[in-house]
XYZ file of C-alpha atoms in Angstrom:
149
model
C 23.022 -17.937 30.703
C 19.311 -17.025 30.520
C 18.017 -14.284 32.751
C 14.481 -13.976 34.023
C 13.851 -11.164 31.528
C 14.691 -13.588 28.718
C 12.041 -16.127 29.724
C 9.270 -13.661 30.569
C 9.276 -11.362 27.548
C 8.475 -12.791 24.069
C 10.730 -11.603 21.260
C 9.149 -8.966 19.095
C 8.493 -10.175 15.629
C 10.313 -8.289 12.842
C 8.370 -7.293 9.717
C 9.368 -9.190 6.632
C 11.389 -7.621 3.798
C 8.709 -8.269 1.175
C 5.280 -9.667 0.566
C 5.551 -12.674 -1.726
C 2.780 -12.817 -4.363
C 3.807 -14.879 -7.295
C 0.833 -14.381 -9.802
C -2.421 -12.673 -10.556
C -5.626 -14.876 -10.490
C -6.387 -16.379 -13.961
C -10.151 -15.863 -13.578
C -13.007 -15.127 -11.224
C -12.964 -18.744 -10.288
C -9.436 -18.271 -8.803
C -10.198 -15.049 -6.895
C -11.204 -16.459 -3.526
C -8.175 -18.750 -3.322
C -5.811 -16.069 -4.574
C -7.201 -13.599 -2.053
C -6.509 -16.093 0.736
C -2.950 -16.475 -0.416
C -2.466 -12.652 -0.526
C -4.122 -12.216 2.870
C -1.872 -14.879 4.401
C 1.284 -13.415 2.752
C 0.433 -9.941 4.114
C -0.201 -11.257 7.678
C 2.908 -13.367 7.556
C 5.030 -10.447 6.484
C 3.595 -8.245 9.293
C 5.057 -7.788 12.724
C 1.611 -7.477 14.207
C -1.607 -9.575 14.339
C -3.575 -6.451 13.467
C -2.469 -6.767 9.875
C -4.992 -9.537 9.181
C -8.114 -7.515 9.861
C -6.452 -4.570 8.099
C -6.065 -6.557 4.858
C -9.453 -8.164 5.151
C -11.039 -4.710 4.746
C -10.240 -4.848 1.085
C -12.958 -7.318 0.481
C -15.557 -5.731 2.837
C -18.901 -4.828 1.111
C -18.487 -1.197 2.034
C -14.819 -0.989 0.862
C -14.053 1.357 -2.056
C -11.030 2.615 -3.785
C -11.341 5.987 -1.949
C -11.870 4.551 1.538
C -8.792 2.449 1.123
C -6.624 5.520 0.411
C -6.371 6.053 4.159
C -3.539 4.149 5.853
C -2.610 4.160 9.507
C 1.083 4.996 10.040
C 1.733 1.582 11.535
C 0.743 -0.060 8.289
C 2.493 2.266 5.963
C 5.508 -0.044 5.384
C 3.256 -3.114 4.889
C 1.069 -1.201 2.461
C 4.190 -0.118 0.561
C 5.394 -3.748 0.247
C 1.913 -4.825 -1.000
C 2.059 -2.035 -3.627
C 5.440 -3.186 -4.818
C 4.382 -6.791 -4.901
C 1.267 -6.061 -7.094
C 2.773 -3.418 -9.401
C 5.514 -5.794 -10.550
C 2.837 -7.644 -12.524
C 2.076 -4.529 -14.703
C 5.158 -5.296 -16.842
C 6.620 -8.297 -18.703
C 5.041 -11.648 -19.158
C 2.497 -11.256 -16.335
C 1.249 -8.025 -17.793
C 0.887 -9.724 -21.205
C -1.102 -12.537 -19.631
C -3.334 -10.084 -17.762
C -3.317 -7.084 -20.098
C -6.765 -5.663 -19.198
C -6.096 -5.916 -15.476
C -2.611 -4.375 -15.861
C -4.126 -1.440 -17.815
C -6.646 -0.868 -15.038
C -3.845 -0.784 -12.454
C -1.561 1.416 -14.587
C -4.444 3.815 -15.260
C -5.352 4.198 -11.572
C -1.635 4.599 -10.659
C -1.360 7.348 -13.247
C -4.489 9.082 -12.001
C -3.089 9.192 -8.496
C 0.198 10.356 -9.760
C -1.575 13.227 -11.626
C -3.006 14.297 -8.207
C 0.407 13.925 -6.674
C -0.962 11.021 -4.451
C 0.905 7.678 -3.973
C -1.474 4.865 -4.749
C -1.900 2.507 -1.810
C -1.264 -1.280 -1.861
C -4.721 -1.939 -0.574
C -6.199 0.156 -3.342
C -4.359 -1.944 -5.860
C -5.583 -5.122 -4.277
C -9.143 -3.794 -4.240
C -8.777 -3.120 -8.081
C -7.709 -6.721 -8.574
C -10.610 -7.896 -6.279
C -13.249 -5.887 -8.102
C -11.890 -6.675 -11.514
C -12.455 -10.497 -10.931
C -15.428 -10.318 -8.492
C -18.600 -11.879 -9.764
C -21.851 -9.926 -9.006
C -23.794 -12.452 -6.865
C -27.164 -11.223 -7.975
C -26.252 -11.561 -11.701
C -24.743 -14.980 -11.110
C -27.848 -16.239 -9.284
C -29.948 -14.933 -12.118
C -27.732 -16.619 -14.805
C -27.663 -19.938 -12.796
C -31.478 -19.894 -12.726
C -31.807 -19.169 -16.331
C -29.405 -21.980 -17.355
C -31.328 -24.355 -15.091
C -34.620 -23.586 -16.688
C -33.386 -24.006 -20.295
C-alpha cells in the first residue's frame, strides 16, 4: 500500500556506474556532434541536473587545462568516470586510429603524474576539444581566400 510520503517525495536518482563514450571524433567536422554525445552521456550518468552546466564549462571560451583541474566534491565521482571513459581510448585499436591525440593525452597524464596530481576527466575532455577545435578566425580567412580564387 502506498503512503502519503511515497506520493509526495520523488525518488532520488542514482548516479550511473559509468559514462558511455564509444569513440573519439574522427576529425574537426565531427567535434560538435561528438561533444553533444559526451555532454549527454555525462548528464545522463549524473544524479543531478547540475552536471550539464558543469560539463559545458569544458567548451567555454575561458576554459583552460588549469582551470578545469578544480573539481567540486559533488562531481568527483562523475569526473572520475569521465576520466576512465576517455583514457580507455589511449590503448589498442582506438589509440592506433588516433595516435597523435592519444599521445597528447598520455603526455598530459604523465605530466600530472610527475607532479603527483591525478588528471581530471574534464581536463582530458578539454584536450580532445582543443585538439580538434578549428580556430574560427583562421577558418574565416581560409574560406575567404578560397572564395576569391
